[in-house]
PDB file of C-alpha atoms (C1' of nucleotides) in Angstrom:
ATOM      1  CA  UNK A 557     216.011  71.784 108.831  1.00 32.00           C
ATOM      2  CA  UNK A 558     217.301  73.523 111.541  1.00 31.00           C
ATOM      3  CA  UNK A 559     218.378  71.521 114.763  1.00 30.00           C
ATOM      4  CA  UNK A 560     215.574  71.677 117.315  1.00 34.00           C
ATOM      5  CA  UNK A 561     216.604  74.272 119.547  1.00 32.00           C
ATOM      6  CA  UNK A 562     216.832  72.858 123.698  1.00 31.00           C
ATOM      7  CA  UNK A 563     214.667  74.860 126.220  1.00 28.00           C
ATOM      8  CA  UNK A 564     216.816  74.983 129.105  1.00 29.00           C
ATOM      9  CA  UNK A 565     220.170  73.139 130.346  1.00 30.00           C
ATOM     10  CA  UNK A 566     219.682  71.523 133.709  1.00 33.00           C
ATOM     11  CA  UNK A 567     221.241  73.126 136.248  1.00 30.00           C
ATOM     12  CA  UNK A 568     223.592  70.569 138.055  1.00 28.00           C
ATOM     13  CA  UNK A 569     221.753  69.191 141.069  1.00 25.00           C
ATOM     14  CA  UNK A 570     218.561  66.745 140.127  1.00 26.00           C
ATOM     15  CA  UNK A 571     218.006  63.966 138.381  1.00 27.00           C
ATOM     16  CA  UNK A 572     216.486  65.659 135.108  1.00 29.00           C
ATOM     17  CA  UNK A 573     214.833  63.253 132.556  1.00 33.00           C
ATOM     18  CA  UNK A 574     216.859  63.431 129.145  1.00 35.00           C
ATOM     19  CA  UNK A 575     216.068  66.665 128.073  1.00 38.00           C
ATOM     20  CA  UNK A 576     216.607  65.337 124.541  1.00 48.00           C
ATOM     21  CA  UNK A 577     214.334  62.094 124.817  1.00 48.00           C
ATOM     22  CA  UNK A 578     211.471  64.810 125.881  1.00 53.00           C
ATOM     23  CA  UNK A 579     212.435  66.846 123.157  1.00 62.00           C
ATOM     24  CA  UNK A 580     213.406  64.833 120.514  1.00 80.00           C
ATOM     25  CA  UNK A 581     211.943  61.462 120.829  1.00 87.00           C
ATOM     26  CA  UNK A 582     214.032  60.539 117.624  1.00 89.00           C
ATOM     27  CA  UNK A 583     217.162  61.025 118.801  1.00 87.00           C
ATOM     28  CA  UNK A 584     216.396  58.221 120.913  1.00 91.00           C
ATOM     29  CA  UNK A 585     215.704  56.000 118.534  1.00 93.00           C
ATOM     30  CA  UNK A 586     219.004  57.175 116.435  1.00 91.00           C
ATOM     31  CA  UNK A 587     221.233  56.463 119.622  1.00 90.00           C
ATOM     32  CA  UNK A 588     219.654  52.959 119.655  1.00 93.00           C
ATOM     33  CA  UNK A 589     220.392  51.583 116.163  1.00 94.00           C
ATOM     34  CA  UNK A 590     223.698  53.748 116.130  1.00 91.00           C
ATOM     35  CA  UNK A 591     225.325  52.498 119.552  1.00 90.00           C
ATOM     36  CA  UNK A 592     228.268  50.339 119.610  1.00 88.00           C
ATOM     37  CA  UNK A 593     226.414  47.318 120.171  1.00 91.00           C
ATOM     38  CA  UNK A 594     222.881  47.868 118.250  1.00 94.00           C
ATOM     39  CA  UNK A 595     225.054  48.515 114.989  1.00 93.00           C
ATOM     40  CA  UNK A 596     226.457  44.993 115.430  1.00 93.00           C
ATOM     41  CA  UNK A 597     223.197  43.201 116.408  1.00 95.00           C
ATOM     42  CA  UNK A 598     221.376  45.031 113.618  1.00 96.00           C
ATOM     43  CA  UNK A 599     224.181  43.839 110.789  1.00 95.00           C
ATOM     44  CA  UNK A 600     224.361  40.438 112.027  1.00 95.00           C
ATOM     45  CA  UNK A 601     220.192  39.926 111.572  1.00 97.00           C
ATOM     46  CA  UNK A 602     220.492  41.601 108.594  1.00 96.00           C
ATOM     47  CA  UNK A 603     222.046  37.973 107.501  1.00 94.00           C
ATOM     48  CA  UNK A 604     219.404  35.887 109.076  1.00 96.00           C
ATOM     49  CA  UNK A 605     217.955  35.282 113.053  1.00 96.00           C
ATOM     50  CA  UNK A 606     220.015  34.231 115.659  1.00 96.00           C
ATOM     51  CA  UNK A 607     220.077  32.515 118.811  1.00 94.00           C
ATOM     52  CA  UNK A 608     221.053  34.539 121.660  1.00 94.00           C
ATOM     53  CA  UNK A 609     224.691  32.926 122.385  1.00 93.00           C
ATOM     54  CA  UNK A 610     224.974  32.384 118.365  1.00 93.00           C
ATOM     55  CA  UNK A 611     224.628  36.119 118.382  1.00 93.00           C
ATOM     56  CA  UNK A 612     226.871  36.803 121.008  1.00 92.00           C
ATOM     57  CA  UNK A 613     229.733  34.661 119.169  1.00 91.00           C
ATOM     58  CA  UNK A 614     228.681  36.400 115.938  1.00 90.00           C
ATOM     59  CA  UNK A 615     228.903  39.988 117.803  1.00 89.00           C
ATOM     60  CA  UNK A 616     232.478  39.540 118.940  1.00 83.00           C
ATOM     61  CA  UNK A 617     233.902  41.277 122.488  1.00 85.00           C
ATOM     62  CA  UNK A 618     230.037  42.262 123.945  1.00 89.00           C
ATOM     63  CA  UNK A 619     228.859  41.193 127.267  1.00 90.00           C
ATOM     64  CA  UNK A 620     225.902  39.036 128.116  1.00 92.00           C
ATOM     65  CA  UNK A 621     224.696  42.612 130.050  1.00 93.00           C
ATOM     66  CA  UNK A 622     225.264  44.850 127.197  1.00 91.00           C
ATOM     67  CA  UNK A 623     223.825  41.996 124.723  1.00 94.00           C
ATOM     68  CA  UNK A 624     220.398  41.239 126.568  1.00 93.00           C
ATOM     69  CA  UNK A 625     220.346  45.319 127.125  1.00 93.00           C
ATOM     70  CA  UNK A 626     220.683  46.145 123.340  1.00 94.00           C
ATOM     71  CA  UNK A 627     218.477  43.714 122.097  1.00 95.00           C
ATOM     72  CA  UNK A 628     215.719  44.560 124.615  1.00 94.00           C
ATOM     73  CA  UNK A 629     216.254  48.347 123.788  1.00 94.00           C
ATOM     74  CA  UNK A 630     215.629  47.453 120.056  1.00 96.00           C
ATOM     75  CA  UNK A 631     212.951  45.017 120.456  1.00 96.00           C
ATOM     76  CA  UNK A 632     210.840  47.516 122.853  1.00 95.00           C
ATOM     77  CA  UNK A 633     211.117  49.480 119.968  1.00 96.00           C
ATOM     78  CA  UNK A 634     210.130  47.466 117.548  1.00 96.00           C
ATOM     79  CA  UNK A 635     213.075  46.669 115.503  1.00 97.00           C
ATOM     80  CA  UNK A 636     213.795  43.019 116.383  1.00 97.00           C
ATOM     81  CA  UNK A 637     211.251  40.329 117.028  1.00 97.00           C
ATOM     82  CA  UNK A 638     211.785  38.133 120.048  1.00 95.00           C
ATOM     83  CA  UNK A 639     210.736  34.429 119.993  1.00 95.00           C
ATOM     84  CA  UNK A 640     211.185  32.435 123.059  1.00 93.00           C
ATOM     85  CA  UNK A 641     210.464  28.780 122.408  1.00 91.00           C
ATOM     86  CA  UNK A 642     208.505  27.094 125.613  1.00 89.00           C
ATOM     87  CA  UNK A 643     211.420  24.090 125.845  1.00 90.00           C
ATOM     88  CA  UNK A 644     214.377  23.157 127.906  1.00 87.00           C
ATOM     89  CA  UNK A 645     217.069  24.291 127.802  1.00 88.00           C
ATOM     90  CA  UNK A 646     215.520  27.712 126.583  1.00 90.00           C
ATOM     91  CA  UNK A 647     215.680  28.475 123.142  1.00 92.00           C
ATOM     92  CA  UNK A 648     215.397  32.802 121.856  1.00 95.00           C
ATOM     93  CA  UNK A 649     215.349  33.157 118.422  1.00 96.00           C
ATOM     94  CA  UNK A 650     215.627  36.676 117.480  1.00 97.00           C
ATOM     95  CA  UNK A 651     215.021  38.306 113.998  1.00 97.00           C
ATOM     96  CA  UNK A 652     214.387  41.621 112.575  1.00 97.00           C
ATOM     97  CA  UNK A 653     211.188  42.960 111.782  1.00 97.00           C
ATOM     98  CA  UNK A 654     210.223  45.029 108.670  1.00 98.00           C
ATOM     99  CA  UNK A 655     210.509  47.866 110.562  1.00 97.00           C
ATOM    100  CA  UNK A 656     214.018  46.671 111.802  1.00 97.00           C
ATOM    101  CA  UNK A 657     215.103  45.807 108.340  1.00 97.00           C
ATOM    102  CA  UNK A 658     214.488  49.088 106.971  1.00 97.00           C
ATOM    103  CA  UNK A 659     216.785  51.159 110.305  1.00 97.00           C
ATOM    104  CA  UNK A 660     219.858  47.903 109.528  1.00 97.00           C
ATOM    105  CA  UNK A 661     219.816  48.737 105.882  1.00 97.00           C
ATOM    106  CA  UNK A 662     220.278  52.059 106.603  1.00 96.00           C
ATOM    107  CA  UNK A 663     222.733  52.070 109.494  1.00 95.00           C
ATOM    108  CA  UNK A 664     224.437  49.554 107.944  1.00 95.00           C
ATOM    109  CA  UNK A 665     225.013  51.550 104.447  1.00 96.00           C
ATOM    110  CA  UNK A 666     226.316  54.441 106.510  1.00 95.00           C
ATOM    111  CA  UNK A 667     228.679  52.148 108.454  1.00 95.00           C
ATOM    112  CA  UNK A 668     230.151  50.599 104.901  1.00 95.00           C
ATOM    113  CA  UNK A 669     230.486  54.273 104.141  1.00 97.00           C
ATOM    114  CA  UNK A 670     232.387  54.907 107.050  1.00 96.00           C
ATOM    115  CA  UNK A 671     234.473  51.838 106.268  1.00 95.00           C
ATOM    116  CA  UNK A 672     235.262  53.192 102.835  1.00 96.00           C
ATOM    117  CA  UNK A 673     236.642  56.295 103.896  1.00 96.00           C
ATOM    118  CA  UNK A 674     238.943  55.529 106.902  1.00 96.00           C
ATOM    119  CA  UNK A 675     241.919  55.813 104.327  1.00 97.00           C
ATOM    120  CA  UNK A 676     240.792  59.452 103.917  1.00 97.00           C
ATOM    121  CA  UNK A 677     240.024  60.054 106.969  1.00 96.00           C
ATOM    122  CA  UNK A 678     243.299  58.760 108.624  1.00 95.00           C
ATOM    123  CA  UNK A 679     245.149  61.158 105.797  1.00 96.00           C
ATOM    124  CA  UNK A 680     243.454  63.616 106.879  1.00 96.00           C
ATOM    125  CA  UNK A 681     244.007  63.313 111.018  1.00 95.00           C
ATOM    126  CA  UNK A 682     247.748  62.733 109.798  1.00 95.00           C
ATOM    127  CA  UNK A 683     247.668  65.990 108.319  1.00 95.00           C
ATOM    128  CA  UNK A 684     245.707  67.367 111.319  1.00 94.00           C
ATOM    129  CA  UNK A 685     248.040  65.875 113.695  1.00 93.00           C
ATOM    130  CA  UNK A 686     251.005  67.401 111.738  1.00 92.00           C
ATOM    131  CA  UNK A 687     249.525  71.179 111.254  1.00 90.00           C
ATOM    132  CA  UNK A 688     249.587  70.943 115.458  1.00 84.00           C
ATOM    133  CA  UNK A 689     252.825  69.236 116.156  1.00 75.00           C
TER     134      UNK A 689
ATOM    135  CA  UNK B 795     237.073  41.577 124.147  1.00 30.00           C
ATOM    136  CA  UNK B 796     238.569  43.625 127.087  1.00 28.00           C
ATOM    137  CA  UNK B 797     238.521  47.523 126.099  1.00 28.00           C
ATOM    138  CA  UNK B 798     242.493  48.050 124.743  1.00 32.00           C
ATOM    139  CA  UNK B 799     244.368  50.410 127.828  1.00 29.00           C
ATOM    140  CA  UNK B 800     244.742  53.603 126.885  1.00 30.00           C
ATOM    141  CA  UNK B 801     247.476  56.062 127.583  1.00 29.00           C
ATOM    142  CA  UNK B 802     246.549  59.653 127.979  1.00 31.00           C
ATOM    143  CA  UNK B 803     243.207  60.841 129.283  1.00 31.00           C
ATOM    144  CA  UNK B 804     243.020  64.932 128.960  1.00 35.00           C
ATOM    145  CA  UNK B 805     240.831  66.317 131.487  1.00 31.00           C
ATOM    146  CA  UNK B 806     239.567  68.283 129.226  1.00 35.00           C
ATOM    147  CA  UNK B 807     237.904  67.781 126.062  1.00 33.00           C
ATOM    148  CA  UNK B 808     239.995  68.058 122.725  1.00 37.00           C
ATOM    149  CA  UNK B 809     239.987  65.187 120.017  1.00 42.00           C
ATOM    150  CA  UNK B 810     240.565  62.707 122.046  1.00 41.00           C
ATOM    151  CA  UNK B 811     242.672  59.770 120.875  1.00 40.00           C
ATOM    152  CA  UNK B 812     239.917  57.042 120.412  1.00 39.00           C
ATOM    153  CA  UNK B 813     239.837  53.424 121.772  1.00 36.00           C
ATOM    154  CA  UNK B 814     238.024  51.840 119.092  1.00 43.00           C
ATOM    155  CA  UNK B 815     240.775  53.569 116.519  1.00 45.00           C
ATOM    156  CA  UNK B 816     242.859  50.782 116.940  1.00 50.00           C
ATOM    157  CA  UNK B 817     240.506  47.967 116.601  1.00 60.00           C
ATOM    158  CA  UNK B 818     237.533  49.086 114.041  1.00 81.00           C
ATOM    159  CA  UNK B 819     238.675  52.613 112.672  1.00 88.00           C
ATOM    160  CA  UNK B 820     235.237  52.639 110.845  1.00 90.00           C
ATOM    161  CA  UNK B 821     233.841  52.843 114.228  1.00 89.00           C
ATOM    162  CA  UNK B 822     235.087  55.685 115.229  1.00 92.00           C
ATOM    163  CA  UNK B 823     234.319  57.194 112.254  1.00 94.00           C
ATOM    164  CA  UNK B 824     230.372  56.316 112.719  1.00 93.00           C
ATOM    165  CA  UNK B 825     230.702  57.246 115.965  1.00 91.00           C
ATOM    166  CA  UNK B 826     232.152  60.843 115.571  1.00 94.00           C
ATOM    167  CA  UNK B 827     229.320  61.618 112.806  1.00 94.00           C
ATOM    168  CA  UNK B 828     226.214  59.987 115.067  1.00 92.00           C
ATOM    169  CA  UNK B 829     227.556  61.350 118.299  1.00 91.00           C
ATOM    170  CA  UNK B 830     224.788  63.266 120.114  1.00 89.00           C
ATOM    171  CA  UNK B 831     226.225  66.878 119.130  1.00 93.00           C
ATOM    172  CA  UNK B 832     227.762  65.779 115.884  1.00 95.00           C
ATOM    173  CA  UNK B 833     224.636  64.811 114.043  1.00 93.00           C
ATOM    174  CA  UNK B 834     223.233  68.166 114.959  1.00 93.00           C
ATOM    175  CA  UNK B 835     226.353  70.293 113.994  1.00 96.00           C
ATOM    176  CA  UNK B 836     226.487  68.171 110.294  1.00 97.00           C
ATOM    177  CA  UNK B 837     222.828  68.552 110.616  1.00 96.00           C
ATOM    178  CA  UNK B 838     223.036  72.889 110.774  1.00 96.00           C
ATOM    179  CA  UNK B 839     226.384  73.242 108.553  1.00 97.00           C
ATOM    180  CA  UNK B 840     224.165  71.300 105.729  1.00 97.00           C
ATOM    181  CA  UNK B 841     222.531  74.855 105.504  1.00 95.00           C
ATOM    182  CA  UNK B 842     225.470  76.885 105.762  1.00 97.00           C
ATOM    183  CA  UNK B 843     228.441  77.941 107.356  1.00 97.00           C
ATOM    184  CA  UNK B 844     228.063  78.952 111.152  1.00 97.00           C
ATOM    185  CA  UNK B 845     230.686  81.014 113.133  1.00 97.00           C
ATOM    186  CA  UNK B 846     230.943  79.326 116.839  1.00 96.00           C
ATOM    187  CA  UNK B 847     228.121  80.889 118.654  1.00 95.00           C
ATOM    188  CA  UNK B 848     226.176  81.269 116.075  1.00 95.00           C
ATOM    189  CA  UNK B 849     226.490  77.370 116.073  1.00 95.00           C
ATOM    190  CA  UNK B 850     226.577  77.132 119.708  1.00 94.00           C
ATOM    191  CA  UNK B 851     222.974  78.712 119.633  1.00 92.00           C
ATOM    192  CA  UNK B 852     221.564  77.224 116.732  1.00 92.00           C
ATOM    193  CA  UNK B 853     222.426  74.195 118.150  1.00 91.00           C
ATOM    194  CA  UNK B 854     220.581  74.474 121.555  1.00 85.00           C
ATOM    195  CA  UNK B 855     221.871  72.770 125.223  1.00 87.00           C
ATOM    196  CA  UNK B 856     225.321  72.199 123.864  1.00 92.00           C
ATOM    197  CA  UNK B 857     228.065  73.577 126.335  1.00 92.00           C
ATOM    198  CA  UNK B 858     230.909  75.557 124.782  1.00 94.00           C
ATOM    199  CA  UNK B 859     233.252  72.500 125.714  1.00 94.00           C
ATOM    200  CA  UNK B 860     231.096  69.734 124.079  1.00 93.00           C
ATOM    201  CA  UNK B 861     230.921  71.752 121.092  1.00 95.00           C
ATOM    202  CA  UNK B 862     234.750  73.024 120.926  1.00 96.00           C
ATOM    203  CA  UNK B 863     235.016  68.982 121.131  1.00 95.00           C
ATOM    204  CA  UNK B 864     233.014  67.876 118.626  1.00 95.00           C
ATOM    205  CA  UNK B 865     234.217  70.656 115.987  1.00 97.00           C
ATOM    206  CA  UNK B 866     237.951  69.757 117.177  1.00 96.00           C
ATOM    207  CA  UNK B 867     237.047  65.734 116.030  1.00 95.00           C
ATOM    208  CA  UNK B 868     235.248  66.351 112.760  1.00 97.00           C
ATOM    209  CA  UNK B 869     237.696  69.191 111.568  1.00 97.00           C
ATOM    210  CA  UNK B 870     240.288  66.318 112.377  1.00 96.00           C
ATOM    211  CA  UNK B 871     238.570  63.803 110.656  1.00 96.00           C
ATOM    212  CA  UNK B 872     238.465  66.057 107.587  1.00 97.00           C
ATOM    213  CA  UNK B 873     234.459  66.951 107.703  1.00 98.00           C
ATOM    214  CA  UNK B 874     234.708  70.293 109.211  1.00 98.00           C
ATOM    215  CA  UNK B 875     236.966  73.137 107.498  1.00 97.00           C
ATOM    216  CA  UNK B 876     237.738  75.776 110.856  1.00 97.00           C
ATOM    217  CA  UNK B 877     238.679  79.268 108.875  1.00 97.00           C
ATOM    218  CA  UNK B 878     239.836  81.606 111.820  1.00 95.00           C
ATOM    219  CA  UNK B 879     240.195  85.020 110.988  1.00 93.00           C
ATOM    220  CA  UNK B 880     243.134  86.685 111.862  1.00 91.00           C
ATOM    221  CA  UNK B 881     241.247  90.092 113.634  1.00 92.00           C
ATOM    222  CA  UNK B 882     240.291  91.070 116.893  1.00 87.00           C
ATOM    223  CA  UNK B 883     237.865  90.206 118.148  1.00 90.00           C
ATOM    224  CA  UNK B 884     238.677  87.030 116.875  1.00 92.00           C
ATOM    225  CA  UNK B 885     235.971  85.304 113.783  1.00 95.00           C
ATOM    226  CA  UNK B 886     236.149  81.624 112.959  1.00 97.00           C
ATOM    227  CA  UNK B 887     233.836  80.073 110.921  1.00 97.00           C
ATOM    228  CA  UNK B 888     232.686  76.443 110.392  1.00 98.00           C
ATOM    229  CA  UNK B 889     231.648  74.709 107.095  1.00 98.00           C
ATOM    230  CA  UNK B 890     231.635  71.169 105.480  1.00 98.00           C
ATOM    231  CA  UNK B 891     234.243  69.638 103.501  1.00 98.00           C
ATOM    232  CA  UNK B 892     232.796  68.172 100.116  1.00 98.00           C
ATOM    233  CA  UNK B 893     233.944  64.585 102.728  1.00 98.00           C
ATOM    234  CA  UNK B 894     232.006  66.133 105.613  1.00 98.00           C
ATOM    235  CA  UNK B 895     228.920  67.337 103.553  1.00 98.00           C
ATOM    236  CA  UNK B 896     228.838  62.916 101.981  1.00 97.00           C
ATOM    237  CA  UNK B 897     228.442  62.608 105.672  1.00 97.00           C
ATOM    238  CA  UNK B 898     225.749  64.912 106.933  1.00 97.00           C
ATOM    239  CA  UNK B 899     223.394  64.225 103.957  1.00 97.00           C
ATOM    240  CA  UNK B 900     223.918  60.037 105.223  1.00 96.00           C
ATOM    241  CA  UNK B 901     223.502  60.833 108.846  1.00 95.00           C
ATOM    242  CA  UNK B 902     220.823  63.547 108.507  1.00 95.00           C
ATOM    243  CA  UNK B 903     218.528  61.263 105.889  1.00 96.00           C
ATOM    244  CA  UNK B 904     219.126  58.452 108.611  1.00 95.00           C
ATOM    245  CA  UNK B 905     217.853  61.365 111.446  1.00 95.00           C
ATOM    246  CA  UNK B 906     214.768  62.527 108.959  1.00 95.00           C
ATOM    247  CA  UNK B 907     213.890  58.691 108.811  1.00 96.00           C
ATOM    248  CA  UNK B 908     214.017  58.286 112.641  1.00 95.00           C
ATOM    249  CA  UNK B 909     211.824  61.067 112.816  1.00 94.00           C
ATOM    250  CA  UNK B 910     209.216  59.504 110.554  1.00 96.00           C
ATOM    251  CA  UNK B 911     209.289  56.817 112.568  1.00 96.00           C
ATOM    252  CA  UNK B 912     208.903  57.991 116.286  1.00 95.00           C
ATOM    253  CA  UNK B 913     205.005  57.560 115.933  1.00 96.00           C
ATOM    254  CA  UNK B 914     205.711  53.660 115.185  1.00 97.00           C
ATOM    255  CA  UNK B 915     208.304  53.085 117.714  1.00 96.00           C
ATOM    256  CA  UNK B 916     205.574  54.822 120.588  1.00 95.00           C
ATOM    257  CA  UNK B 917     203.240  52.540 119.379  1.00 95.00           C
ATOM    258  CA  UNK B 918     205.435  49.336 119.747  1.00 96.00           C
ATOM    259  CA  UNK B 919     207.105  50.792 122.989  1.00 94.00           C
ATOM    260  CA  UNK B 920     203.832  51.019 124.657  1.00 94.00           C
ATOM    261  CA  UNK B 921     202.661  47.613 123.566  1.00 94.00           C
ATOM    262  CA  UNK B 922     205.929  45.999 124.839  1.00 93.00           C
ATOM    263  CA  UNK B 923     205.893  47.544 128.252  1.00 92.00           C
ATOM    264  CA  UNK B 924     202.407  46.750 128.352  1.00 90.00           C
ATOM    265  CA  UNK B 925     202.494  43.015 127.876  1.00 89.00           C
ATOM    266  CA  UNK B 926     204.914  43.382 130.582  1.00 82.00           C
ATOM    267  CA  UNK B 927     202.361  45.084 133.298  1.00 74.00           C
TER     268      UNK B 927
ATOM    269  C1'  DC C 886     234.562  86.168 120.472  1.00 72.36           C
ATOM    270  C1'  DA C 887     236.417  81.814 120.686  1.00 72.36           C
ATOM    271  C1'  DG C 888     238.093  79.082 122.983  1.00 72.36           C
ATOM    272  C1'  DT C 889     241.071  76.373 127.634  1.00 72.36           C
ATOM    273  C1'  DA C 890     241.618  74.642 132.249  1.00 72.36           C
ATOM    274  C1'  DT C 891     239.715  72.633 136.200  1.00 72.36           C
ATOM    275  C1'  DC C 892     236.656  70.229 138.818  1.00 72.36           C
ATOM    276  C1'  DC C 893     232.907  67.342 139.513  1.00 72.36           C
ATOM    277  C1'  DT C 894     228.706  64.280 138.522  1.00 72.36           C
ATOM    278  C1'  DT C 895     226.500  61.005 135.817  1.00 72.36           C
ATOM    279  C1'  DC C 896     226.434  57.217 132.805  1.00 72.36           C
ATOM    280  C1'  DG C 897     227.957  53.291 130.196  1.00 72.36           C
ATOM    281  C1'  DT C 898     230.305  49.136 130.415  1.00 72.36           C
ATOM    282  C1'  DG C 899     232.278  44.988 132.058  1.00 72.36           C
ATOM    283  C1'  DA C 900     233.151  41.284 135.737  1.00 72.36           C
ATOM    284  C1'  DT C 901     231.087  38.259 138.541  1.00 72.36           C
ATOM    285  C1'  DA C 902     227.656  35.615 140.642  1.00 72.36           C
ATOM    286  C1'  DC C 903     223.168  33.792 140.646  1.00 72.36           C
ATOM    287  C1'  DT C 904     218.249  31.998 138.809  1.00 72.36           C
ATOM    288  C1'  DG C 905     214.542  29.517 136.031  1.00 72.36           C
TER     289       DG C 905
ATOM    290  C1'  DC D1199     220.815  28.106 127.705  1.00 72.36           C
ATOM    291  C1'  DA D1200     219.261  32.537 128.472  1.00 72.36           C
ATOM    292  C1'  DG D1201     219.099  35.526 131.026  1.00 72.36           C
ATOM    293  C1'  DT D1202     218.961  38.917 135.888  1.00 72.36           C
ATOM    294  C1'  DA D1203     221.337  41.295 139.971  1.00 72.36           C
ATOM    295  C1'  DT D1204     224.972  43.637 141.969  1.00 72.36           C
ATOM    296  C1'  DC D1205     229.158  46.032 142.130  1.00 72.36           C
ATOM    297  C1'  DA D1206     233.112  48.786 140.534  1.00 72.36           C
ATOM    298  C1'  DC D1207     235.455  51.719 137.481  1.00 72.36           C
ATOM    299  C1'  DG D1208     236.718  54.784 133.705  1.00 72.36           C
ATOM    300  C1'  DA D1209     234.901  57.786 130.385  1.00 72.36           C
ATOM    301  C1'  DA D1210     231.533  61.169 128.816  1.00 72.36           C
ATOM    302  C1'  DG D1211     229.685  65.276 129.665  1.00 72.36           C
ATOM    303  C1'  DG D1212     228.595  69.726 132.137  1.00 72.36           C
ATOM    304  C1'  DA D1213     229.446  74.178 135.187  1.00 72.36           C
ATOM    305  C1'  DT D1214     232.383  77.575 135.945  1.00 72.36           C
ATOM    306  C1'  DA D1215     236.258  80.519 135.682  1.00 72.36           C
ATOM    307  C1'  DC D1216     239.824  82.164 133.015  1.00 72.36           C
ATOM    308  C1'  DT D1217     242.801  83.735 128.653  1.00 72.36           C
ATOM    309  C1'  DG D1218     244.450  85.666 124.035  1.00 72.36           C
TER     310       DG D1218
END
DNA sequence: CAGTATCCTTCGTGATACTG
DNA sequence: CAGTATCACGAAGGATACTG
């Protein structure tokens, strides 16, 4: 399938709503369980649900910001389930849902892939790298 | 996890050397082949080979940079063979490696899937920002 | 045609401080 | 503990003009 073709390129000057959101609501949801930190999240629940500084130490080098951001991202779209316990000090549990479990799997296959070939791929950026220099 | 420093940053596009290469090489790799522009160029080289506007239009909204970019970082990462004809005016065309084709058939399943889900993920975005009005 | 070079705007990310 | 608010900065990305 060919890639969806974009109507029209906004002109620099006003704040434009992501042309892509509007025309490709999936690409959306791609950039959510493919970003730096949803990858991570996603991989760690794939294990079993976490608390939200448990995740954090599990998830090394993100921020409480980008954290709390990623996992509200993927719970507003239904990939992780969100369980705040009514007690003190708080307590969030967070988990995957089916739905979640299904996008992790997947995400997570391709990043083992990736990990599999960075021998080849280095090789072959060495070679790049050389053909240039 | 403080981002590494990083030496050069080219004004212009051009593989750029990646932070993450140093700390998660898979990363980069993942990243490269979800990247907005790079899931859509594995997506449209899955059908056949494309010279550069002919892949610059089938591939709509993508500026000549972005996509001069992305080609640059998957023909260095060994996905993307670049054949330039030597004539004027000049021909190059673009086409998978058997490494590069692994990849789009990964990322583009993951991309079908997303698609198949965007009626889901409405449904749960609406009911999340609703309990939230 | 297939790019490069330059300039500029927007966005993502992290640091820090604060709240329930 | 589990966040939210604010600020600052570098990087990503785009428009445009130019070149072989």
């Amino acid at each position: 399938m060919p890639a969806p073709p974009v109507g029209r390129t906004p002109s620099n000057g006003g704040p434009v709503p992501d042309v892509n959101d509007a025309m490709c609501p999936s690409r959306a949801i791609l950039e959510h369980i493919t970003s730096r930190w949803g990858v991570l999240v996603l991989a760690a629940l794939l294990d079993r649900s976490y608390r939200f500084s448990e995740l954090r130490r599990q998830v090394g080098g993100v921020s409480e910001k980008m954290l709390a951001q990623t996992l509200q991202t993927l719970e507003r779209d239904g990939f992780v389930d969100r369980d705040a316990k009514p007690v003190i000090p708080p307590r969030v549990d967070y988990a995957l849902t089916p739905l979640g479990r299904e996008a992790a799997e997947q995400v997570w296959s391709l990043a083992r892939w990736s990990e599999r070939q960075v021998d080849t791929v280095r090789e072959a950026r060495a070679a790049y790298d050389e053909a240039r220099a």
